[in-house]
Every structure is written in C-alpha cells, then in structure tokens.
C-alpha positions as semicolon CSV with decimal commas, in nm:
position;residue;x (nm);y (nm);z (nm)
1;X;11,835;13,705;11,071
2;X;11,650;13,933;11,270
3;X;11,804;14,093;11,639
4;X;11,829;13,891;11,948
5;X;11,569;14,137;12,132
6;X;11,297;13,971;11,928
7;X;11,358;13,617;12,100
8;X;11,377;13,814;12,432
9;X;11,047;14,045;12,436
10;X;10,825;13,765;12,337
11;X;10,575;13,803;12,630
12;X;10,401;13,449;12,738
13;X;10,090;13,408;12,780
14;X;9,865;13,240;13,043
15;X;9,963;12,928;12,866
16;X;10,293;12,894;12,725
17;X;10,549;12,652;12,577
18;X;10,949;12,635;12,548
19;X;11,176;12,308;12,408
20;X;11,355;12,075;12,597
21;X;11,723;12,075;12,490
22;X;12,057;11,958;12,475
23;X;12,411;11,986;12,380
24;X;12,599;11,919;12,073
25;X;12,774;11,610;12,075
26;X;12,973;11,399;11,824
27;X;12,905;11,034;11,809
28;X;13,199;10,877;11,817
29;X;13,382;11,049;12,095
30;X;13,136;11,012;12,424
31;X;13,156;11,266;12,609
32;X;13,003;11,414;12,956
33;X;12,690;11,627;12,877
34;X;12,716;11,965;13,044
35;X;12,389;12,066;13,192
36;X;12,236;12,389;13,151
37;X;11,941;12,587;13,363
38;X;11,698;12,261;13,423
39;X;11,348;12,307;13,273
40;X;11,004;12,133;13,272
41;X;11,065;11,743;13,219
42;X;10,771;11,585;13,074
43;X;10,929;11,267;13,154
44;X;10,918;11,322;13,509
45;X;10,535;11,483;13,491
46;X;10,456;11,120;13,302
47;X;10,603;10,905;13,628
48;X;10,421;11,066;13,850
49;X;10,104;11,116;13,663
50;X;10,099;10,743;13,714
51;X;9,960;10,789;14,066
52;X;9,675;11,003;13,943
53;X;9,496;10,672;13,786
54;X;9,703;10,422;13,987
55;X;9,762;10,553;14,331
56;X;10,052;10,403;14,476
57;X;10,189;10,271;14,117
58;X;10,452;10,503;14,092
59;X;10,628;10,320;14,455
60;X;10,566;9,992;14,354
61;X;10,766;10,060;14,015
62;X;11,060;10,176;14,191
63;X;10,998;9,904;14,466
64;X;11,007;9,653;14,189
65;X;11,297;9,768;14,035
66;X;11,492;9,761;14,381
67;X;11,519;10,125;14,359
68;X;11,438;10,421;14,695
69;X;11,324;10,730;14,463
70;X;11,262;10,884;14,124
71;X;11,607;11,028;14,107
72;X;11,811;10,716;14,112
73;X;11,490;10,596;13,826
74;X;11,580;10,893;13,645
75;X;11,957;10,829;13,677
76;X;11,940;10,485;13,511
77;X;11,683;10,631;13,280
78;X;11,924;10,858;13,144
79;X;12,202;10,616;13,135
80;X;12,350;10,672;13,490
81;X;12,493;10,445;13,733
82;X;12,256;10,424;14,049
83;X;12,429;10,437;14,384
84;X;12,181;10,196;14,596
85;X;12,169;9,849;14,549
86;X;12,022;9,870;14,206
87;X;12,052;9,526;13,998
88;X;11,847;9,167;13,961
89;X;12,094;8,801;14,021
90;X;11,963;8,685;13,727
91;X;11,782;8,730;13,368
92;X;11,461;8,544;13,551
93;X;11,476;8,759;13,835
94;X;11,491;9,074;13,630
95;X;11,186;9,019;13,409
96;X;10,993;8,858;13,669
97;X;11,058;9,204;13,852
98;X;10,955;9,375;13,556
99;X;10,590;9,250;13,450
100;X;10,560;9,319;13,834
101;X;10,510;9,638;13,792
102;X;10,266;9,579;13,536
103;X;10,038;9,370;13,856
104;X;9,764;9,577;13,903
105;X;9,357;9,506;13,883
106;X;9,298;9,697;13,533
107;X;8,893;9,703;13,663
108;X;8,914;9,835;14,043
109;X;9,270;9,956;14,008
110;X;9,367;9,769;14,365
111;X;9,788;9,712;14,398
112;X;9,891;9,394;14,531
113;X;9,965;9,532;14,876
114;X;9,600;9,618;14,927
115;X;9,441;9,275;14,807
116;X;9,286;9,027;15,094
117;X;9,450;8,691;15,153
118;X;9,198;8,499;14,950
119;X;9,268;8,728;14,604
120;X;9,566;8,679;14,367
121;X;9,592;8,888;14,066
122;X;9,585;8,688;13,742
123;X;9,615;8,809;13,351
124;X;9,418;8,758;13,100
125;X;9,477;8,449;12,910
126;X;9,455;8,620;12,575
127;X;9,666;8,916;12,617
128;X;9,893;8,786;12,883
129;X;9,918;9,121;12,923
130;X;9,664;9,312;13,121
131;X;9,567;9,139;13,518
132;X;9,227;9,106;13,780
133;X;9,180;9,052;14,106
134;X;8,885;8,839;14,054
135;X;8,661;8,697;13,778
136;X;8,410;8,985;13,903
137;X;8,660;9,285;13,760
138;X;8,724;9,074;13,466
139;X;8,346;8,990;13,373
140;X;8,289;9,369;13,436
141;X;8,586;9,507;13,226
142;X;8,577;9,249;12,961
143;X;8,342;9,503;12,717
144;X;8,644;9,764;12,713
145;X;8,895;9,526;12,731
146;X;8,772;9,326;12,403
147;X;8,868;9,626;12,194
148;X;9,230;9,630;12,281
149;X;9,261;9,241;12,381
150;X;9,432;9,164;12,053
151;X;9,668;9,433;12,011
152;X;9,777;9,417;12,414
153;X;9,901;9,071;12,339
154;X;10,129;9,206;12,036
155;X;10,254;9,459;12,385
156;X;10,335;9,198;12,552
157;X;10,571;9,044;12,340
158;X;10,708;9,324;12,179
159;X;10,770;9,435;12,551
160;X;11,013;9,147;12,592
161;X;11,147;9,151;12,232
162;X;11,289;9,470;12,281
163;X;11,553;9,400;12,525
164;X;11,708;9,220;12,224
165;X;11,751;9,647;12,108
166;X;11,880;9,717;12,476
167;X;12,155;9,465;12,462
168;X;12,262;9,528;12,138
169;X;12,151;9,171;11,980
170;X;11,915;9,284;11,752
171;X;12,130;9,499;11,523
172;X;11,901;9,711;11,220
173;X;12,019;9,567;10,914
174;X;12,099;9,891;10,647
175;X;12,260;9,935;10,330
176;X;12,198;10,143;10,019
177;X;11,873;10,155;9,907
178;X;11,827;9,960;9,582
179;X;11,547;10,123;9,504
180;X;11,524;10,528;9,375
181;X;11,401;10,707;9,668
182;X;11,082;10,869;9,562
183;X;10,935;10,497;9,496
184;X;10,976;10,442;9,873
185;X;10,685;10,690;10,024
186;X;10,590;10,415;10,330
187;X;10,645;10,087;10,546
188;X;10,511;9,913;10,272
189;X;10,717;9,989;9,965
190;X;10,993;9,994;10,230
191;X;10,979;9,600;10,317
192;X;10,895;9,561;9,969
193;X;11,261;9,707;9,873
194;X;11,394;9,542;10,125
195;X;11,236;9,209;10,080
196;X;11,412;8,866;10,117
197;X;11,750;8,999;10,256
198;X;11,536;9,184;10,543
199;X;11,369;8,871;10,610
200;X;11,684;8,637;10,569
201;X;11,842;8,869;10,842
202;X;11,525;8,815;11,055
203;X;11,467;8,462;11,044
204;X;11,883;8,443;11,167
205;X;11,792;8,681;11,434
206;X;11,497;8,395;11,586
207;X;11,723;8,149;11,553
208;X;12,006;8,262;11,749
209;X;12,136;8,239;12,117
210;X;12,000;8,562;12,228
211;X;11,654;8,525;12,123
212;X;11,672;8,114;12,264
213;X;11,814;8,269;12,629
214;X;11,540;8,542;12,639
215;X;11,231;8,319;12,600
216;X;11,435;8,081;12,840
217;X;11,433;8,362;13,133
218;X;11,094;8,535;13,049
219;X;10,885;8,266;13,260
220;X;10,625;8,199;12,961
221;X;10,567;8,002;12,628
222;X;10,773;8,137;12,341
223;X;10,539;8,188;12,080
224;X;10,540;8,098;11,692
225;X;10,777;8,186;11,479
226;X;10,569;8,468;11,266
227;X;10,487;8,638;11,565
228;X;10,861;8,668;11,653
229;X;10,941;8,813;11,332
230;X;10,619;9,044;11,336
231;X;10,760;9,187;11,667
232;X;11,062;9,243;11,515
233;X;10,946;9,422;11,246
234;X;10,773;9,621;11,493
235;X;11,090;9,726;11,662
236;X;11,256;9,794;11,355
237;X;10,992;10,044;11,236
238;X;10,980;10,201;11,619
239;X;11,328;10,251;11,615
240;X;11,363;10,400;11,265
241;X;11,036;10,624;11,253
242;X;11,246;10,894;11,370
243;X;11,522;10,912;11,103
244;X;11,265;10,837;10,786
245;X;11,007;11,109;10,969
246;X;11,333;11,358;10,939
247;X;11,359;11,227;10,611
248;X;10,974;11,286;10,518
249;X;11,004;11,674;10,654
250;X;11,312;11,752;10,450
251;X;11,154;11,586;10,141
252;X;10,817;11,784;10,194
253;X;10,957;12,124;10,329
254;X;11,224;12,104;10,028
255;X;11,550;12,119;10,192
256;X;11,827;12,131;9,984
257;X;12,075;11,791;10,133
258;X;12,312;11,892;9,881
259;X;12,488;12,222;10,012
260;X;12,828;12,283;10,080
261;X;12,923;12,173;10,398
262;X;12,617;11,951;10,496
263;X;12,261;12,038;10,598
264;X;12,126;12,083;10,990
265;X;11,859;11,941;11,221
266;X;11,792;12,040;11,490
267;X;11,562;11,741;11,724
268;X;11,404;11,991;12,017
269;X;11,247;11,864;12,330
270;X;11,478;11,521;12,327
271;X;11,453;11,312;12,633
272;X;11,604;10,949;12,688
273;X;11,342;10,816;12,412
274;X;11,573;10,971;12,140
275;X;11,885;10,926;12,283
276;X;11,919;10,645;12,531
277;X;11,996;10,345;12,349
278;X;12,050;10,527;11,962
279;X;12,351;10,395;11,819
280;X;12,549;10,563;11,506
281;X;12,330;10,351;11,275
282;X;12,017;10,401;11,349
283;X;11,970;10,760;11,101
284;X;12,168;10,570;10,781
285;X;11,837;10,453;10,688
286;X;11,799;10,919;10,643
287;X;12,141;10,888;10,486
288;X;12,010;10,617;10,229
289;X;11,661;10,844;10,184
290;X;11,951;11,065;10,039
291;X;12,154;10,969;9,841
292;X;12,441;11,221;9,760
293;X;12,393;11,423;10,018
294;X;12,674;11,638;10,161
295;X;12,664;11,550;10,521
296;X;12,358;11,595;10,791
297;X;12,377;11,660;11,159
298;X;12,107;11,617;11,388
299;X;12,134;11,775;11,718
300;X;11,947;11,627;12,014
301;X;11,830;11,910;12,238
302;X;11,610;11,862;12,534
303;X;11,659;11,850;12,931
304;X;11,593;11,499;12,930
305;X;11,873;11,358;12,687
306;X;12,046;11,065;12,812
307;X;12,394;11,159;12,944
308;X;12,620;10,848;12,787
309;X;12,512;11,068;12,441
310;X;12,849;11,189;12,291
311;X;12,911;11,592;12,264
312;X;13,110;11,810;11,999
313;X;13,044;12,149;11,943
314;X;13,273;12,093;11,606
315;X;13,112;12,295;11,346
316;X;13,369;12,205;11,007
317;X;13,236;12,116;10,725
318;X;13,067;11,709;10,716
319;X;13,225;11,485;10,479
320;X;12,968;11,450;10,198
321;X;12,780;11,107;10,322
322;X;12,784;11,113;10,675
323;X;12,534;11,146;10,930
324;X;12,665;11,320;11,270
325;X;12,479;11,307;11,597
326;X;12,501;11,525;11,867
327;X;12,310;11,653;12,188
328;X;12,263;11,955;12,430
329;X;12,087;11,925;12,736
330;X;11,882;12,245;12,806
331;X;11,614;12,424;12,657
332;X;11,560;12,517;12,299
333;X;11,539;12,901;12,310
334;X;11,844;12,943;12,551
335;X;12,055;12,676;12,301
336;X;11,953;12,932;12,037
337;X;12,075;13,251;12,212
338;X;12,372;13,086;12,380
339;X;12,495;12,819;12,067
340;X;12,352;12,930;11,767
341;X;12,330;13,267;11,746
342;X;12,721;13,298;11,880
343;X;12,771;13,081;11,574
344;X;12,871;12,774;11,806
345;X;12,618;12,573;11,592
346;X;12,514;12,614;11,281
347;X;12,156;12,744;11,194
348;X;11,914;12,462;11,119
349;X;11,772;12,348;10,851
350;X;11,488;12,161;10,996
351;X;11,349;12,153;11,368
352;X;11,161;11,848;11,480
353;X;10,955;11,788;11,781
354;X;10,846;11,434;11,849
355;X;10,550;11,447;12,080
356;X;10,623;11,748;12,238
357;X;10,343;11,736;12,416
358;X;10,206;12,128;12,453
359;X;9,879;12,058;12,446
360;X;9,826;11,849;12,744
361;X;9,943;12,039;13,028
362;X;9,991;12,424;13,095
363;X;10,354;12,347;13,284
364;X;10,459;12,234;12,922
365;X;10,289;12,436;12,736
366;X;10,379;12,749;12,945
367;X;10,748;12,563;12,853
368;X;10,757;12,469;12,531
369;X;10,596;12,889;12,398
370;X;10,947;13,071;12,372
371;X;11,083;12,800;12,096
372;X;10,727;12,789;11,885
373;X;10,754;13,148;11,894
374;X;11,095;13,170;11,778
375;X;11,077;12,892;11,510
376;X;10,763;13,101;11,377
377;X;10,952;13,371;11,343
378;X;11,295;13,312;11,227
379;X;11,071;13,082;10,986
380;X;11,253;12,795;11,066
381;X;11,104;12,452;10,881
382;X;10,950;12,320;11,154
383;X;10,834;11,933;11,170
384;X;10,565;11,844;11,490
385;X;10,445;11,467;11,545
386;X;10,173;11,344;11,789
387;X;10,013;11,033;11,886
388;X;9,678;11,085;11,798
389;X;9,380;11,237;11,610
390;X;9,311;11,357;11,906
391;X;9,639;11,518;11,991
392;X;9,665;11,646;11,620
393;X;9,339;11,847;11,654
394;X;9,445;11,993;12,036
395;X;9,795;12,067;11,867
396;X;9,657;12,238;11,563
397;X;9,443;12,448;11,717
398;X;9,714;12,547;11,992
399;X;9,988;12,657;11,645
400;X;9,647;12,816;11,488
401;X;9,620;13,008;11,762
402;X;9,981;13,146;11,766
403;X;9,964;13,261;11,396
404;X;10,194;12,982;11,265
405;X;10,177;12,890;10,878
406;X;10,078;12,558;10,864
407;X;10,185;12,395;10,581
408;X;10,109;12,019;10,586
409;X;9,948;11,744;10,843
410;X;9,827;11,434;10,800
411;X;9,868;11,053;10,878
412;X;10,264;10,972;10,890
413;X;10,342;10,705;10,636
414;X;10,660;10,621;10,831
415;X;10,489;10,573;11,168
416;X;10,599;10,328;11,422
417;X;10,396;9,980;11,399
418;X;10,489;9,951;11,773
419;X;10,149;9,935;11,983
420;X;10,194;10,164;12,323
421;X;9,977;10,069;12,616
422;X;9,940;10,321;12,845
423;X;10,100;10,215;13,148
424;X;9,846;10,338;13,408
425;X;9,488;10,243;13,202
426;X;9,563;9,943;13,025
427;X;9,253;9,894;12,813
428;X;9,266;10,258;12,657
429;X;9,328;10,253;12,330
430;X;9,715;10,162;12,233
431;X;9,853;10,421;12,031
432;X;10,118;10,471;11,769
433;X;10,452;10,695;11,849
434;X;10,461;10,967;11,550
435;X;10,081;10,852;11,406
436;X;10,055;11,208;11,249
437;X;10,277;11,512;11,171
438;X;10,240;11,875;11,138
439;X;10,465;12,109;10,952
440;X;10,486;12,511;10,954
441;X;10,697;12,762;10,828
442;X;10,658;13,091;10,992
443;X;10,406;13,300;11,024
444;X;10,011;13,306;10,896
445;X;10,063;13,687;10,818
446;X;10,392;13,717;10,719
447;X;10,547;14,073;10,793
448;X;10,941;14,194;10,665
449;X;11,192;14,210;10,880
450;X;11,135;14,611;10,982
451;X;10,775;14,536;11,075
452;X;10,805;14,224;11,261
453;X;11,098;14,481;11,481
454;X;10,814;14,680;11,524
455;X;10,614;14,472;11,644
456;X;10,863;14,304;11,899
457;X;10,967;14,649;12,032
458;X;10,551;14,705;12,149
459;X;10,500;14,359;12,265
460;X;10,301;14,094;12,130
C-alpha cells in the first residue's frame, strides 16, 4: 500500500470531486452515528435546485409538509424526530398533503398562491400525475407531455405504492436461489427463477389490509389488479438494484467472495437513498448471487446517511454466509486516512458510487476529486452508476480525463424498473436509478509503487 503523503499532496484542480461518507455500523445493534467534518450534500443542492425551475417550490414543499425550514426536512429525511409541529391527523390528510406539493402548472410553472380566483389547477386525466392551470397550458404542453404521459401515470402509482416499503408492509420475499447463479445475468431470468412463488407472494400482498387501507386514504380509484402487481415489481427491482449491481461489479471485476474472513465494500457518497428505510434483508438477494461465500460487509459512507443506520467498527472475522451492514457519516478520503488506513476497517474490496453525481456541478465535483484520485491509485475496484446516456458520456469523459483505467460500461442489466419524474420539470424524460455503470481499476498508465512516490512528491 503506498504512504499516506500520496492521498495528501493530491493537488485539486479547478474542478474537483471527494465522496460523501459515513461510519461503520453493525445492523443489528442501532446505534448513534457520530458525525465527522460536514461536506458538500448533494441532497441539499437537489432541494434547493428546485427553486431554479420552480421558484417558490421549495416553501410550498415544506409548507405542505407542515414543516418551517430545510433543516427540520432534512432531520426527518435522515430519520430524525422534528421539533415543530411536524405530523398529518390522518392517512387522508397526509397524502392529500403530499400530491400537494406536486400542484404546480407543468406549462407556465405558476404555484397555487399566485393563480387568480377564477383558475384551479387540475391534472391530467391520463397521468393523474402531472397538473394546469388552464386548458391553454395544457393544449400548449400537450406535444412534450405525450412522450412521458404513459410512463408518469406508472409515477403516480408507484408513488403511493411505496409507502407500503416505508411502513414495512411490503416485505421482499428472498430465499436461496434455485437456480446456478451465472444463469441469472438480468430482471428477466430473475422473475423467471423466481416465478410462481414471487407472484403467489404478490397477489397476497394486493389482497391484504394494508394495500385495501392505502387506496382507501389516497383520495382516487384503485386501479386493476396487474397494475398493482406491476408497481410492485417495480419497487422490488428499485429496492434491490443496489445489492445485485454490487453483485454484478464483484462478478465482473473478479473478486474473490471466498477468502478467509469475508470480503469488503465499501458504498461511497451514501445519503438517506441507501440507508433510510434499508432493512437487514434487503442485500440477501447479494448473499444468494453467492453462494458460499465467507461473509461480505458493505459500509455506507457519505455525509448524508440516515442517522437510525446502526454503527460497529467490529472488524473480526464474518461468519461464512452473512451479509453485515454498516455506515460512516463523513467523507470518503478522510474515512480512508482516519478508519482504514489505522486498520479500524478493513481495506475494500469493491467501492461503489451510485449516482455520485460529479459531473453536474463543480461544488461536487470539486468534492467528490480526493476519493477518485485515491481509488485510482491504490487501484481499488471501483463500480460508478448514473442515470443516463447522457450522464454516462459527461462521467466518462470526466474519469478519462483523470487517467483512470476504465474497464467496463454499459447498460446495467439489474437496473431499477422504477420510473423517476423529476420533481421540478415534470414532462422531462423519467429516468431509471443505476441505468448504466462504469468500472475502473487504477490508472490508464500504470506506474510501480517508487514512481507513482515520485510523482506525488512533485505534484500532480
């Protein structure tokens, strides 16, 4: 492993990036997370970049959600307890409350404050989804709101289906894989091995009490029974992208699951997304993509993971089939110096970024440099995932540009099926969380361990 120094004297350029971190933690034992120096959240930059298409759509969130400022949002966010009068008398209340904040004219962009007495905004009967002031903004937005009409109305129900995951009704059914692992390389061949007993425990799931009470509360028709179960499937494949993704870079990058004492990975630039409502098993499905394995811990590390997320810095050996998860709030290159290279935590395996988001803003790029420099070289198998073509080409370019050996990229086959509007322009495109990956492993021009000294000592 080479010297400290050569994490230090990285020198950042103009545009930069460092991870978003956090502590080890165990998952049975909850435990407080310990914060360390705060760094650039991209989750608060996303709230308030709300206002920048929106204005005012930021205030009427937290107005809607009986709220007074980001930081008490951020506090339930991340799992807190809000001190104010947070809280909704009923299920109706609460979901009325919450497709409020969805009431704005997707054409003119005009809140519900600043509409004149003889306006009311009204969806679209379609989509349910996406709301005018007037048949004027709809007749004028209807040719770019065509393209997403269909796949806005699978939002809008998978938006409600999903507090079935936040109350803990819709439990992911998981078991061995009957199947030999190599024959299950996407969503498909993965429903396919899953088949009737996945869609026994489905059909249950529309059937029962919580599902009946939800469509009760929400204030709308509940619709058919396939496009129920379609939503859930959805949700299932949102919430278990992440492990099978893990599971796709260790397959692809080679990592041997099968050393003594269990194998490491390391999830930088975590937020709430990865860690709010992730129970203990959510990664078996990575467990199952292994069979045999000796034990895997992923650490959460980002200054945005939720604080109920359970903490151990225990570092003895995993019992051979178990999947540990842990956190550390903080950012990725000072987790290194301060837990990894004392030997607190072990050294990774893998590192995985989802959406980390570098290329979109100089703040995070500028944040997110330090850790790409030091996973390119300490060589650390590094897995990236993005959203889009789009984002795969800006990101590309961006690790091209920092000499990193780019190994593989490509459409993910393990993807979410979850459609994500954007919040603030409703008839963009919807896209997919972790549509494509990038893995690299070091450095373009690889140089020993005396050179690359060198050339930390002069500067880069």
């Amino acid at each position: 492993m080479a010297p400290r120094s050569r994490r230090r004297r990285h020198r950042k350029p103009p545009s930069s990036v460092a991870p978003i971190i956090m502590t080890p933690t165990t998952i049975v034992t909850p435990m407080p997370l310990t914060p360390s120096k705060p760094g650039p959240s991209i989750d608060t930059l996303g709230f308030f970049s709300l206002d920048d298409n929106v204005p005012g759509l930021s205030q009427l969130i937290l107005q809607k959600l009986n709220m007074k400022s980001y930081e008490e949002y951020k506090l339930v966010v991340d799992g807190g307890t809000p001190v104010s009068g947070f809280g909704f008398r009923c299920p109706q209340e609460m979901f009325q409350r919450m497709e409020d904040t969805f009431r704005f004219c997707a054409h003119c962009r005009v809140l519900p404050s600043g509409l004149s007495d003889s306006k009311v905004l009204r969806h679209c009967k379609r989509c349910r989804n996406v709301y005018y002031c007037g048949p004027e903004c709809q007749r004028s937005d209807w040719p770019a709101h065509r393209r997403v009409c269909q796949e806005l109305r699978l939002v809008a129900v998978d938006r409600l289906m999903e507090w079935l995951l936040v109350t803990g009704d819709f439990v992911l059914p998981s078991g061995p894989w009957p199947w030999p692992p190599e024959a299950v390389q996407d969503w498909d061949s993965w429903f396919s091995m899953k088949g009737l007993h996945l869609d026994a425990t489905l059909d249950a799931m529309l059937i029962s009490h919580a599902v009946t009470t939800l469509w009760a509360s929400v204030g709308r028709p509940r619709p058919d029974p396939d496009v129920l179960q379609g939503s859930l499937k959805r949700l299932l494949t949102d919430v278990l992208s992440r492990p099978l993704t893990l599971g796709l870079g260790l397959r692809a990058l080679e990592i041997d699951v099968r050393r003594i004492g269990g194998s490491t990975v390391h999830v930088v630039g975590a937020s709430h997304v990865e860690t709010f409502l992730t129970r203990p098993g959510d990664y078996d499905e990575l467990g199952h993509m292994f069979p045999g394995h000796l034990g895997l811990r992923v650490v959460m590390v980002g200054v945005d993971v939720a604080n109920g997320f359970s903490q151990s810095t225990s570092t003895s050996p995993l019992e051979p089939g178990t999947i540990q998860l842990s956190a550390h709030r903080g950012l990725y290159h000072d987790f290194w110096e301060e837990q990894v290279e004392t030997g607190q935590i072990d050294h990774p395996d893998l590192v995985a970024a989802f959406h980390p988001g570098f290329h979109s803003s100089p703040d995070l790029m500028e944040a997110w440099l330090p850790t790409l420099l030091l996973l390119r070289d300490y060589k650390i198998p590094t897995l990236i995932t993005v959203y889009s073509h789009q984002e795969l080409v800006s990101s590309l370019q961006i690790l091209v540009e920092l000499d990193t050996h780019i190994t593989a990229y490509g459409a993910n086959p393990f993807m979410s099926l979850k459609p994500e509007q954007v919040y603030s322009n409703p008839n963009k495109q919807p896209v997919y969380c972790s549509a494509y990956y990038i893995m690299f492993l070091g450095s373009s021009c690889q140089l020993d361990n005396s050179q690359l000294e060198e050339k930390v000592d002069g500067g880069i």
